mmCIF file of C-alpha atoms in Angstrom:
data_model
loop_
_atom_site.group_PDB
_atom_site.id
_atom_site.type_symbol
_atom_site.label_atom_id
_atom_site.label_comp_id
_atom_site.label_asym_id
_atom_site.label_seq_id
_atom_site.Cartn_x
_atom_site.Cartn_y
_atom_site.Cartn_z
ATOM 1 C CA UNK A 1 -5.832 41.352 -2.574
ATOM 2 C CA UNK A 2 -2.696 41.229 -4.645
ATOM 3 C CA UNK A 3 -4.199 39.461 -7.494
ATOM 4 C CA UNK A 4 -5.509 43.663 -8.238
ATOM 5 C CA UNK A 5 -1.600 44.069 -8.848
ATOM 6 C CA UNK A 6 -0.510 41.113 -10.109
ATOM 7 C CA UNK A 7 -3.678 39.368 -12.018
ATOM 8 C CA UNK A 8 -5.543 36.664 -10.551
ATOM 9 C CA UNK A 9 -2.284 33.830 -10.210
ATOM 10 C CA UNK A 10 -0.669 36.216 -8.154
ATOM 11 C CA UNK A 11 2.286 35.144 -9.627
ATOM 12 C CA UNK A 12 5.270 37.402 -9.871
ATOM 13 C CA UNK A 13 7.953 35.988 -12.822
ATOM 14 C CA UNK A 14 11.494 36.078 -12.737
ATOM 15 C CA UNK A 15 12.649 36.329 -9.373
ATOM 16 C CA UNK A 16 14.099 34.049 -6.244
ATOM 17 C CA UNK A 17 13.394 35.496 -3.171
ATOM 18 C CA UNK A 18 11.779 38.431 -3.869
ATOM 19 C CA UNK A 19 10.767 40.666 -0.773
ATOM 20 C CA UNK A 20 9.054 44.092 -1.522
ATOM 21 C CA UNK A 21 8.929 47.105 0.317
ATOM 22 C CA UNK A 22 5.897 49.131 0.607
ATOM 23 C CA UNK A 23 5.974 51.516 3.833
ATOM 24 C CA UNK A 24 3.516 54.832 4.468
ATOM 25 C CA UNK A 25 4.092 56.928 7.128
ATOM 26 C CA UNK A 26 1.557 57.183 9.486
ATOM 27 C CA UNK A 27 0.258 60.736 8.910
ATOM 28 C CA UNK A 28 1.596 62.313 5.955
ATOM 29 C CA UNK A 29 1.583 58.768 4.222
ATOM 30 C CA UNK A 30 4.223 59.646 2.526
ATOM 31 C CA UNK A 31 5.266 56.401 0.632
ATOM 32 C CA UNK A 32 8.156 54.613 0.215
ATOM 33 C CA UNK A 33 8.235 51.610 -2.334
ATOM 34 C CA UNK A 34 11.262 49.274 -3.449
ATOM 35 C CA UNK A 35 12.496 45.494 -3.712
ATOM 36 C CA UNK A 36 15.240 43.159 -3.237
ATOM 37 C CA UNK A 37 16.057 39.437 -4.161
ATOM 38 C CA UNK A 38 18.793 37.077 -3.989
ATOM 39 C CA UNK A 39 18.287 36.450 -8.015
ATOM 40 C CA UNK A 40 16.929 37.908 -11.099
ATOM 41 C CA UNK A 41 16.444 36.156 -14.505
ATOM 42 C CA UNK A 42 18.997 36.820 -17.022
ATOM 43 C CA UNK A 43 17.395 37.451 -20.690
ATOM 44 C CA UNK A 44 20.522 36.265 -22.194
ATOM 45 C CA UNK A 45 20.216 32.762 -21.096
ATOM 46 C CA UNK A 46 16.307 32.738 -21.625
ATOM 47 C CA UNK A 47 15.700 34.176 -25.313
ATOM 48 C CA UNK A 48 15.031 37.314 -23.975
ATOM 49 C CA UNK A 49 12.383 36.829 -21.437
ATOM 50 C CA UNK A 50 12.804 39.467 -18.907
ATOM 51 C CA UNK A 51 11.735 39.610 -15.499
ATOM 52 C CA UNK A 52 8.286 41.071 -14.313
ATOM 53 C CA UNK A 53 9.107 44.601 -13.750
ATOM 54 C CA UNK A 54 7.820 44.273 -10.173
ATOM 55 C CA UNK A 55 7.912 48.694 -9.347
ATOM 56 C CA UNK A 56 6.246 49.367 -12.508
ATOM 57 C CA UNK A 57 3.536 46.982 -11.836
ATOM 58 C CA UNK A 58 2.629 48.718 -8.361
ATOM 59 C CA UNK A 59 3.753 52.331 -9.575
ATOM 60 C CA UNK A 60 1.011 51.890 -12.162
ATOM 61 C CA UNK A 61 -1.906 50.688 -10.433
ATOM 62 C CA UNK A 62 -1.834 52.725 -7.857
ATOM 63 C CA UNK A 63 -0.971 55.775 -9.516
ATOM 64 C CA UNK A 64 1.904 56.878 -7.234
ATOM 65 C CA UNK A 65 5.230 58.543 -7.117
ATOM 66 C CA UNK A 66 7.147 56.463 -4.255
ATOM 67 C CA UNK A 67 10.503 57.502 -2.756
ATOM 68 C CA UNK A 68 12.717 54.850 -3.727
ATOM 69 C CA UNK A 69 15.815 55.832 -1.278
ATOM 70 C CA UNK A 70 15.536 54.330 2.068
ATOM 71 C CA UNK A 71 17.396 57.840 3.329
ATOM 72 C CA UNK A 72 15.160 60.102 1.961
ATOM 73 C CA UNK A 73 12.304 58.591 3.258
ATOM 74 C CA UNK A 74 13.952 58.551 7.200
ATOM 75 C CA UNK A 75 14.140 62.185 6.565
ATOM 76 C CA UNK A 76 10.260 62.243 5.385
ATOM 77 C CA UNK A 77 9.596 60.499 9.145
ATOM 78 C CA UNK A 78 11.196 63.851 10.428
ATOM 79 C CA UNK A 79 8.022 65.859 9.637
ATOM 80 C CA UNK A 80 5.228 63.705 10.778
ATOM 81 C CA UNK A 81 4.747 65.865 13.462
ATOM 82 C CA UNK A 82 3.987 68.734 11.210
ATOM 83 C CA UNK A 83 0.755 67.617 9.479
ATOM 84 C CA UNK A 84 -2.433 68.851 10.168
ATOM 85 C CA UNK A 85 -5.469 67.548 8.785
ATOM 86 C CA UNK A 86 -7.435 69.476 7.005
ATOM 87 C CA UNK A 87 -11.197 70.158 6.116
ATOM 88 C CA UNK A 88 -13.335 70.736 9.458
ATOM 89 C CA UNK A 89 -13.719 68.815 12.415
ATOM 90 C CA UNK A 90 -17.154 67.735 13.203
ATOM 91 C CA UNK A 91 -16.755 65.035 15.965
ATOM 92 C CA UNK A 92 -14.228 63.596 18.433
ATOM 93 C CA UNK A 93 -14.495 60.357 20.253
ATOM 94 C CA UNK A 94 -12.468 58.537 22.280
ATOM 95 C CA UNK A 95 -11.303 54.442 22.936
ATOM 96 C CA UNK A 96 -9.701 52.586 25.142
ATOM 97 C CA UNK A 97 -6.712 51.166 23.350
ATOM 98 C CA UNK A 98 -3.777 49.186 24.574
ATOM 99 C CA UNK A 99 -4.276 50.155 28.213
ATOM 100 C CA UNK A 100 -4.539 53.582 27.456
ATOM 101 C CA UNK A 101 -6.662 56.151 26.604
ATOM 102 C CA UNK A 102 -6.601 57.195 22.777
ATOM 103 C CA UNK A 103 -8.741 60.358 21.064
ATOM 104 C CA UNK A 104 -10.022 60.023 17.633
ATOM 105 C CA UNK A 105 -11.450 62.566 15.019
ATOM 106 C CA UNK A 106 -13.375 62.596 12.385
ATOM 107 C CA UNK A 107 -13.333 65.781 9.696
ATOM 108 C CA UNK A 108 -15.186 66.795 6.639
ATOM 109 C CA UNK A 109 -14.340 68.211 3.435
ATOM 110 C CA UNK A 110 -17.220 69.932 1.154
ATOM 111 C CA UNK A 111 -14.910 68.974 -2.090
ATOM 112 C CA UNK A 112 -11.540 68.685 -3.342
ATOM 113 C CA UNK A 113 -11.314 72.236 -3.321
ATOM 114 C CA UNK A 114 -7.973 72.417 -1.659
ATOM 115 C CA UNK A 115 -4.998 71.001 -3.844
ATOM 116 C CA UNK A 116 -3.223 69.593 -0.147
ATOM 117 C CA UNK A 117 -6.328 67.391 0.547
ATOM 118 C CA UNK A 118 -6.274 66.570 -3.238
ATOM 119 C CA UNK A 119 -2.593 64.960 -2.759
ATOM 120 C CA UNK A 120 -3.600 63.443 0.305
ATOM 121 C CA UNK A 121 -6.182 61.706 -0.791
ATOM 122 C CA UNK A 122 -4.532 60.578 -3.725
ATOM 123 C CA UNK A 123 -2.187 57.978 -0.970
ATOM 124 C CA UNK A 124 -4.781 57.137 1.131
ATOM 125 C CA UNK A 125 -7.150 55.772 -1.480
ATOM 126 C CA UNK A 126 -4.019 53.664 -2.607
ATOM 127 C CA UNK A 127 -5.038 51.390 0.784
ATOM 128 C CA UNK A 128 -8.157 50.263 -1.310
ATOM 129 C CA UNK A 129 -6.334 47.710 -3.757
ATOM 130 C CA UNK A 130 -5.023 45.909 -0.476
ATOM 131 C CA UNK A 131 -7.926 45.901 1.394
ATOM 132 C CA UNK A 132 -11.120 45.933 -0.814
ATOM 133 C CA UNK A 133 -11.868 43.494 -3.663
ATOM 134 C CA UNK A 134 -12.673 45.398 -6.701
ATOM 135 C CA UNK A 135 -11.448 48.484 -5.648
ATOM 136 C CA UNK A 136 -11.508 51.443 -8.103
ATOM 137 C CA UNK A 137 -10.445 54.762 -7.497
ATOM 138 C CA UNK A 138 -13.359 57.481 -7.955
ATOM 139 C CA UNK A 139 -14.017 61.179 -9.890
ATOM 140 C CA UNK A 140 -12.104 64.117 -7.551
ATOM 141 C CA UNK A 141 -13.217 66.324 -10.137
ATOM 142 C CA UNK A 142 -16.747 65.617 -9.858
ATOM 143 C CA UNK A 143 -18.049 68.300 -7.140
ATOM 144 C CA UNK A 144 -20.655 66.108 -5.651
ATOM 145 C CA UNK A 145 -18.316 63.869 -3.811
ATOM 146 C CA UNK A 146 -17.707 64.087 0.049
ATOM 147 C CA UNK A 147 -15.123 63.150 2.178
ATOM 148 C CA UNK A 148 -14.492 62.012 5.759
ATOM 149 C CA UNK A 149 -11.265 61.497 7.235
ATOM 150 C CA UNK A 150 -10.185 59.578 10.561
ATOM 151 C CA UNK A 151 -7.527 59.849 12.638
ATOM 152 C CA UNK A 152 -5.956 58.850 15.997
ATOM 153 C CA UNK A 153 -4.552 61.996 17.832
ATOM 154 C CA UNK A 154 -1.427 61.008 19.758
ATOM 155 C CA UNK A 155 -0.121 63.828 22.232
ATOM 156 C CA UNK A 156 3.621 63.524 23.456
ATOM 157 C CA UNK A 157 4.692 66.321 25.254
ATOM 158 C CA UNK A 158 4.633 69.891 23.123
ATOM 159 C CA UNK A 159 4.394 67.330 19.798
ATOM 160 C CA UNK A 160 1.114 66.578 18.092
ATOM 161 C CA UNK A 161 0.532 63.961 15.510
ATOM 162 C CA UNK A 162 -2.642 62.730 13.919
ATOM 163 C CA UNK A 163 -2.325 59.034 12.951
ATOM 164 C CA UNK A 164 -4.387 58.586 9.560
ATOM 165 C CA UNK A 165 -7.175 55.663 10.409
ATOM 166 C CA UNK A 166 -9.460 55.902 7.511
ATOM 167 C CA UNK A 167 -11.444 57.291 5.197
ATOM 168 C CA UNK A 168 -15.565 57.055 3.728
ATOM 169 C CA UNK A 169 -16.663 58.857 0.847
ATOM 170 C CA UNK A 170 -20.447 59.869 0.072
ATOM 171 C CA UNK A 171 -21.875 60.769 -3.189
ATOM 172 C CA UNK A 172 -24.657 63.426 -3.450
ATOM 173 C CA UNK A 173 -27.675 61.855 -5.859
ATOM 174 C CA UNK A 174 -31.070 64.102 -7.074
ATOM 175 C CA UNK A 175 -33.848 62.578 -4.945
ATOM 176 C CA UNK A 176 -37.285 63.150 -6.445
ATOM 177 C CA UNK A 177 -38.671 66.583 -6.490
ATOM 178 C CA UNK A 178 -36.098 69.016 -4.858
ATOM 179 C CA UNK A 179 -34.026 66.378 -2.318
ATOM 180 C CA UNK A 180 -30.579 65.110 -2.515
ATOM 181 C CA UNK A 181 -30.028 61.108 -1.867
ATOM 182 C CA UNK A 182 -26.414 60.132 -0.152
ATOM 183 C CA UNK A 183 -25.088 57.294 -0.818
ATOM 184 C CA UNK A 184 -22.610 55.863 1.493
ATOM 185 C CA UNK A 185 -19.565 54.490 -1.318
ATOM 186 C CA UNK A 186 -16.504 53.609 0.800
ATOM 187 C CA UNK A 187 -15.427 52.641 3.960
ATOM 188 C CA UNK A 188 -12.273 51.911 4.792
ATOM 189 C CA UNK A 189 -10.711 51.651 8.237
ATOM 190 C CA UNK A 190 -7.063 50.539 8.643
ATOM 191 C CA UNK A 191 -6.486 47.378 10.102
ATOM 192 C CA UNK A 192 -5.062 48.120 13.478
ATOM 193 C CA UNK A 193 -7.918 50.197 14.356
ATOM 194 C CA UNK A 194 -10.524 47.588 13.115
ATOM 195 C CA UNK A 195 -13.203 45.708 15.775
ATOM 196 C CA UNK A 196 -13.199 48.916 18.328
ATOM 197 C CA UNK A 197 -16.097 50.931 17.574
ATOM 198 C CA UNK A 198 -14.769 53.302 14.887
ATOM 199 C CA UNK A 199 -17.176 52.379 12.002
ATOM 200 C CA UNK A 200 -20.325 52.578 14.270
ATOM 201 C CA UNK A 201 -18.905 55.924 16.100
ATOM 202 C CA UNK A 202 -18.136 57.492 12.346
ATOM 203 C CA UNK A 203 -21.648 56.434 10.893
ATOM 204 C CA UNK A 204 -23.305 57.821 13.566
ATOM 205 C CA UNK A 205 -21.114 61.274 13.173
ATOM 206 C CA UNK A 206 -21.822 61.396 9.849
ATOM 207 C CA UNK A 207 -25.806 60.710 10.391
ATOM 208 C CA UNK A 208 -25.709 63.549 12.960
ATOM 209 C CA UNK A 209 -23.861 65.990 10.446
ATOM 210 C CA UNK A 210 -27.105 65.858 7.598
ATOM 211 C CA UNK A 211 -29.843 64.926 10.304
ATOM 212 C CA UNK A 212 -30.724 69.001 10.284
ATOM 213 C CA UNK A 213 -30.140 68.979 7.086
ATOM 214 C CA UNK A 214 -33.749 70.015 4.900
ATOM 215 C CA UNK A 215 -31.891 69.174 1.131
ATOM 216 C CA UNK A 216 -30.918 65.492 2.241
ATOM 217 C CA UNK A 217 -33.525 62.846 1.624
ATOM 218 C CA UNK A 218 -32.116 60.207 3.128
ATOM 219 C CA UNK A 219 -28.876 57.440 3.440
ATOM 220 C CA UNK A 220 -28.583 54.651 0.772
ATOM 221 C CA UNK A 221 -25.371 52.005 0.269
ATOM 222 C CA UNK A 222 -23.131 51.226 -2.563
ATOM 223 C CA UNK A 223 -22.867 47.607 -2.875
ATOM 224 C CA UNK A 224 -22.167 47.081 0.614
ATOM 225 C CA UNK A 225 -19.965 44.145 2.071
ATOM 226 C CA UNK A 226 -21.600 41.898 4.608
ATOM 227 C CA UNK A 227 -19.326 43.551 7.435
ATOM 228 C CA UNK A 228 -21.035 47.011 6.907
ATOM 229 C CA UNK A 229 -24.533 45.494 5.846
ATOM 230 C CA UNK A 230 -23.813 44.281 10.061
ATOM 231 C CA UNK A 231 -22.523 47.847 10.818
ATOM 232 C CA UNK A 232 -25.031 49.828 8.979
ATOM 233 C CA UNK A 233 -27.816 47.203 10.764
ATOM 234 C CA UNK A 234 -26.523 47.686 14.304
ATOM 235 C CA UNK A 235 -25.825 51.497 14.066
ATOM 236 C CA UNK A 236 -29.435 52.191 12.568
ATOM 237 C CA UNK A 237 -31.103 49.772 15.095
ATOM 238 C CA UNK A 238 -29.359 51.622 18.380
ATOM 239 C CA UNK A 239 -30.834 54.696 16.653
ATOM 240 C CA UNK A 240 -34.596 53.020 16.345
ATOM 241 C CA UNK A 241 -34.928 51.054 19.465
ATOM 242 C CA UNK A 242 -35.207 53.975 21.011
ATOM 243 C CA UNK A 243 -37.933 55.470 19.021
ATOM 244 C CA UNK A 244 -41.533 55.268 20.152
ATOM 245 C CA UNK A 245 -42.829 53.138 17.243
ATOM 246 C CA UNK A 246 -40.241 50.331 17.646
ATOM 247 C CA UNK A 247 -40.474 49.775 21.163
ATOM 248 C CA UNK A 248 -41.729 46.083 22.091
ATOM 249 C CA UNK A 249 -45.154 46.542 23.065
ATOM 250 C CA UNK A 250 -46.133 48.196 20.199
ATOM 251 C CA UNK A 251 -43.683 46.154 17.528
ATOM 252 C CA UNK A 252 -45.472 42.962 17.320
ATOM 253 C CA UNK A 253 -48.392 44.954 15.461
ATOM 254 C CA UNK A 254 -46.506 44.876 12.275
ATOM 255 C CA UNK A 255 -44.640 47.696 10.319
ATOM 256 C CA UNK A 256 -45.988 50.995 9.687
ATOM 257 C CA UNK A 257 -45.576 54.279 8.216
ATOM 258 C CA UNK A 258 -44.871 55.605 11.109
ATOM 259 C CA UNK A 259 -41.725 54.171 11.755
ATOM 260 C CA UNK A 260 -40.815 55.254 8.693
ATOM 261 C CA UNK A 261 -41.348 58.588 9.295
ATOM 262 C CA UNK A 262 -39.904 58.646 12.585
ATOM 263 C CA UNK A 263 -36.228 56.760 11.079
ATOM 264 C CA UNK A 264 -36.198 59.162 8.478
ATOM 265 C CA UNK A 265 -36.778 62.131 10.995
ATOM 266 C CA UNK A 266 -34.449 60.656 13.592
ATOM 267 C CA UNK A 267 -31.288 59.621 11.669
ATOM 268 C CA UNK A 268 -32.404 59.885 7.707
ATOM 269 C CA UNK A 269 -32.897 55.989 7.383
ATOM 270 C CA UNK A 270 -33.872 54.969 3.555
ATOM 271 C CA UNK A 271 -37.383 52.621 3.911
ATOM 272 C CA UNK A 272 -35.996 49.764 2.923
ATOM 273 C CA UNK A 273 -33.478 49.568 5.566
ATOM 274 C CA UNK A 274 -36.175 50.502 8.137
ATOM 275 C CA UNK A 275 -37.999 47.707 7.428
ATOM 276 C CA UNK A 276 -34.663 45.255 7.826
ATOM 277 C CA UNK A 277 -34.360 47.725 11.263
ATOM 278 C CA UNK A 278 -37.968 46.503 12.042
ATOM 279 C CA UNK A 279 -37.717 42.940 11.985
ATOM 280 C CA UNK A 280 -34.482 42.581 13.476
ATOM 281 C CA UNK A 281 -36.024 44.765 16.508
ATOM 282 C CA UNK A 282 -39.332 42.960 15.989
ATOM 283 C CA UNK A 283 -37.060 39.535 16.621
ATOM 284 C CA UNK A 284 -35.214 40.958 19.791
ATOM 285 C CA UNK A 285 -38.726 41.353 20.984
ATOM 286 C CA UNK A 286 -40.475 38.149 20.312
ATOM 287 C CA UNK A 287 -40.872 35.443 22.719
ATOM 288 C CA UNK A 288 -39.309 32.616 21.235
ATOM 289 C CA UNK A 289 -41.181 30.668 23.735
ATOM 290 C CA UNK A 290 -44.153 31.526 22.014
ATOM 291 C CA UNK A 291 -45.005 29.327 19.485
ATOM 292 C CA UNK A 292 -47.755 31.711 18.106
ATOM 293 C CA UNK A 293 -45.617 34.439 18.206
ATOM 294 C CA UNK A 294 -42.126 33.166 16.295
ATOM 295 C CA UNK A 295 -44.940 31.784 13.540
ATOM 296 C CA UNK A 296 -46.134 35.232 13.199
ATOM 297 C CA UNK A 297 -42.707 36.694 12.820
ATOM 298 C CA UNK A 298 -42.081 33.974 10.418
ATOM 299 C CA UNK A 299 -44.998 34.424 8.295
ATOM 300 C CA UNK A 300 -44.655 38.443 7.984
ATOM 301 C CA UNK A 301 -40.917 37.928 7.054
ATOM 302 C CA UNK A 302 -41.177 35.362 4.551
ATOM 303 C CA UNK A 303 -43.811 37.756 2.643
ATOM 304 C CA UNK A 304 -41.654 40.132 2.257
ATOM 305 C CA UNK A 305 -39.184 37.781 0.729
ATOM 306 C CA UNK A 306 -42.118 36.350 -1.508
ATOM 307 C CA UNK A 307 -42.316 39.741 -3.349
ATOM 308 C CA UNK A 308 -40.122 38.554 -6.183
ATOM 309 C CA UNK A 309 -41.983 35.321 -6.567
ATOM 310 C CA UNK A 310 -45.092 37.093 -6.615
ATOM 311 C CA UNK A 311 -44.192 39.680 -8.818
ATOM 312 C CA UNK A 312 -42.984 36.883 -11.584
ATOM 313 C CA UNK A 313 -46.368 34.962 -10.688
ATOM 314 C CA UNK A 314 -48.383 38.285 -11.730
ATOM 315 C CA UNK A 315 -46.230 38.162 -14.757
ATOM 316 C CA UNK A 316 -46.968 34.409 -15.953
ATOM 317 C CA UNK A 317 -50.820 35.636 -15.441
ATOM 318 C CA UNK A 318 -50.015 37.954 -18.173
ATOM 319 C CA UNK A 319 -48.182 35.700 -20.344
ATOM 320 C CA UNK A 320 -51.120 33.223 -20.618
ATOM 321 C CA UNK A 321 -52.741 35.910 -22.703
ATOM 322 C CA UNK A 322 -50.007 36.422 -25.518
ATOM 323 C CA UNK A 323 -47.636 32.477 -25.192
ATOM 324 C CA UNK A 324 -49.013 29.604 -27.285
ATOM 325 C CA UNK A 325 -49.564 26.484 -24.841
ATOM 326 C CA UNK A 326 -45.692 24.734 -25.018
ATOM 327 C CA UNK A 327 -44.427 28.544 -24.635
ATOM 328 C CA UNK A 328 -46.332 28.933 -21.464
ATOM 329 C CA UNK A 329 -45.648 25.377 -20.620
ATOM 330 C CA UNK A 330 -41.761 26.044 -20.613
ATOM 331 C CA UNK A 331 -42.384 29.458 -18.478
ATOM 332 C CA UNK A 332 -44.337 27.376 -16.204
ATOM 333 C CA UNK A 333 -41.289 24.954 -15.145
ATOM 334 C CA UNK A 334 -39.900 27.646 -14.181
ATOM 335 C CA UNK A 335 -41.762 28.464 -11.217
ATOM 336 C CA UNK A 336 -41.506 25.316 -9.097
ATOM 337 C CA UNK A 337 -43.478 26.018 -6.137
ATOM 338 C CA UNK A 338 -41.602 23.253 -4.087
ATOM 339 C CA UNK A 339 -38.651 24.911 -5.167
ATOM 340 C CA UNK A 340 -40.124 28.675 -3.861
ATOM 341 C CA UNK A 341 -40.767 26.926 -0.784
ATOM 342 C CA UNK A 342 -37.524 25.805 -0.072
ATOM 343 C CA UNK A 343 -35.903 28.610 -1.468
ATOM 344 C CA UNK A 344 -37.897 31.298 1.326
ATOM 345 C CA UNK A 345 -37.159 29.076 3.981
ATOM 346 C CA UNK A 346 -33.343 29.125 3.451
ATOM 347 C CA UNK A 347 -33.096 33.183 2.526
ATOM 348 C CA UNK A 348 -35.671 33.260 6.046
ATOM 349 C CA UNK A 349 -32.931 31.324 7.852
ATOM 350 C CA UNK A 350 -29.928 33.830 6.238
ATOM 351 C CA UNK A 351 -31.660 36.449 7.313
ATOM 352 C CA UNK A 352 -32.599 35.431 10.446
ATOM 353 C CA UNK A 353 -28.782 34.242 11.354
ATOM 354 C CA UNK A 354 -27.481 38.011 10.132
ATOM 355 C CA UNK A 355 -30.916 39.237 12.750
ATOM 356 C CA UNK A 356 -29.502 37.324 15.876
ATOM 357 C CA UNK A 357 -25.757 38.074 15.422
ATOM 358 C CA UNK A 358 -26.735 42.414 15.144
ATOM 359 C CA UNK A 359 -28.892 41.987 18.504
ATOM 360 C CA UNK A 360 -26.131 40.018 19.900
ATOM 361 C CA UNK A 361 -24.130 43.189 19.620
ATOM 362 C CA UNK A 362 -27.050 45.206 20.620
ATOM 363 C CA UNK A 363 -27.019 43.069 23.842
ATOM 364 C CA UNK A 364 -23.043 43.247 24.725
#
């Protein structure tokens, strides 16, 4: 991801042997930046072409104020053991974790109403540029932000220290008449605690923290990557296979309202992502033995993926009232129906692939 520093070439000009420094401690990330080389260009001997200024670059974009002195950041490490996270604690969890037992929590925080959790988040959204393409930082003035934090709490004798893991931040929309719509925004789990249950053990928290909740509506995604379309899939199936609508003898009747209703009650599930939750489940239940069956399946799924094409063939109807014959002529190649064809059958296929890896994990 250093192309967000450094432009897409990721080049970095004037320099042999350039090695950069960027360290963050592990719970008061405080941060410590600097660089060395072997070499620097000399503008003398190159009509005045200087060097990238390397610092500035990362100073800039991530909007921080490093310490520079390798010293003074040793004596930072001293009071680790002194932070406390702040905002309140709604859940705590626990993993297995290099052949020991780790504990993990997860806290909330209203708004940036406290000028220490301000500060603090100002570092840890800094781990965005490096780990998320795109990344941009968000509005801490705007009141209608939340935030979760993560950490690892590591006991050693009478010392204490909360390791940070992560972060997610919601954002509270109006939902038609008198409701408020969350939408998940960011996600971001450090790599050494990735692949060990902390995304689905978090989105479950945070379901369970709003599921009493009368003003929220229901869940909804920002642009989500395919690794938390999988997470958000598996998290919201565990919570629906249990459910009385989704269980297998009554699935293969087709989607209904009532499951609906019952996701929304049960975990605040949008709609549209209870139907995805339906025919994964619906999948895990068919009997792929069953020729009759899997066609079924097939044909209800690949209607629902037909919606677009049916929508634009409504709209042709409607053009053959106003276009003069070559205009509708050139809307009509358009609409290839071989091409439809073959264009359900491979988003069927995607789908279907992304289906059978979730209930993989469903199985394990």
């Amino acid at each position: 991801m250093t192309h967000q520093l450094f432009g897409q070439t990721e080049n970095i000009f004037g320099y042999k042997d350039l090695r950069i420094q960027l360290y963050y401690s592990s719970t008061r990330l405080a941060v410590y930046l600097n660089h060395n080389y072997s070499e620097k260009i000399n503008p003398n001997q190159y009509e005045g072409v200087k060097a990238d200024n390397v610092i500035k670059a990362i100073v800039d974009t991530l909007e921080i104020q490093p310490i520079t002195s390798k010293d003074e950041f040793i004596k930072e490490l001293a009071k680790e053991s002194t932070f406390k996270p702040s905002g309140n604690l709604i859940h705590s969890y626990s993993r297995e974790r290099e052949g020991s037992t780790s504990q993990f929590q997860v806290y909330k925080h209203d708004r940036m109403s406290l000028d220490s959790f301000r500060e603090y988040h100002s570092r840890m959204q800094t781990f965005l540029w490096f780990f998320i393409d795109g990344a941009s930082y968000i509005d801490t003035d705007d009141d209608q932000w939340l935030y979760y934090t993560f950490f690892e709490k590591e006991v050693e004798g009478s010392s204490t220290r909360y390791n940070f893991v992560g972060y997610m931040t919601l954002y509270r929309y109006y939902a038609y008449p008198d409701k408020i719509r969350l939408r998940i925004s960011q996600l971001l789990i450090l790599p050494p605690y990735q692949k060990q249950g902390h995304g689905a053990e978090i989105l479950q928290a945070i379901y369970r923290d709003f599921v009493s909740d009368i003003n929220v509506l229901d869940f909804t995604v920002e642009d989500p990557s395919d690794n938390f379309v999988r997470l958000r899939d598996y998290v919201d199936c565990k919570v629906c296979m249990n459910l009385p609508s989704f269980q297998a003898d009554v699935i293969h009747k087709g989607f209904t309202h009532t499951m609906e209703n019952e996701a929304l009650e049960k975990s605040k599930i949008h709609k549209k992502q209870v139907r995805r939750v339906y025919e994964i489940l619906r999948l895990r239940a068919t009997d792929m033995s069953d020729a009759e069956a899997v066609k079924a399946y097939r044909i209800e799924v690949k209607q629902r993926l037909n919606i677009p094409f049916q929508k634009q063939k409504n709209e042709l109807e409607k053009l053959k009232k106003v276009l003069k014959p070559e205009e509708l002529a050139a809307a009509m190649q358009a609409v290839d129906t071989n091409e439809r064809f073959k264009m359900l059958e491979k988003w069927y296929q995607e789908h279907i692939d992304a289906y059978r890896r979730v209930i993989g994990k469903l199985s394990s």
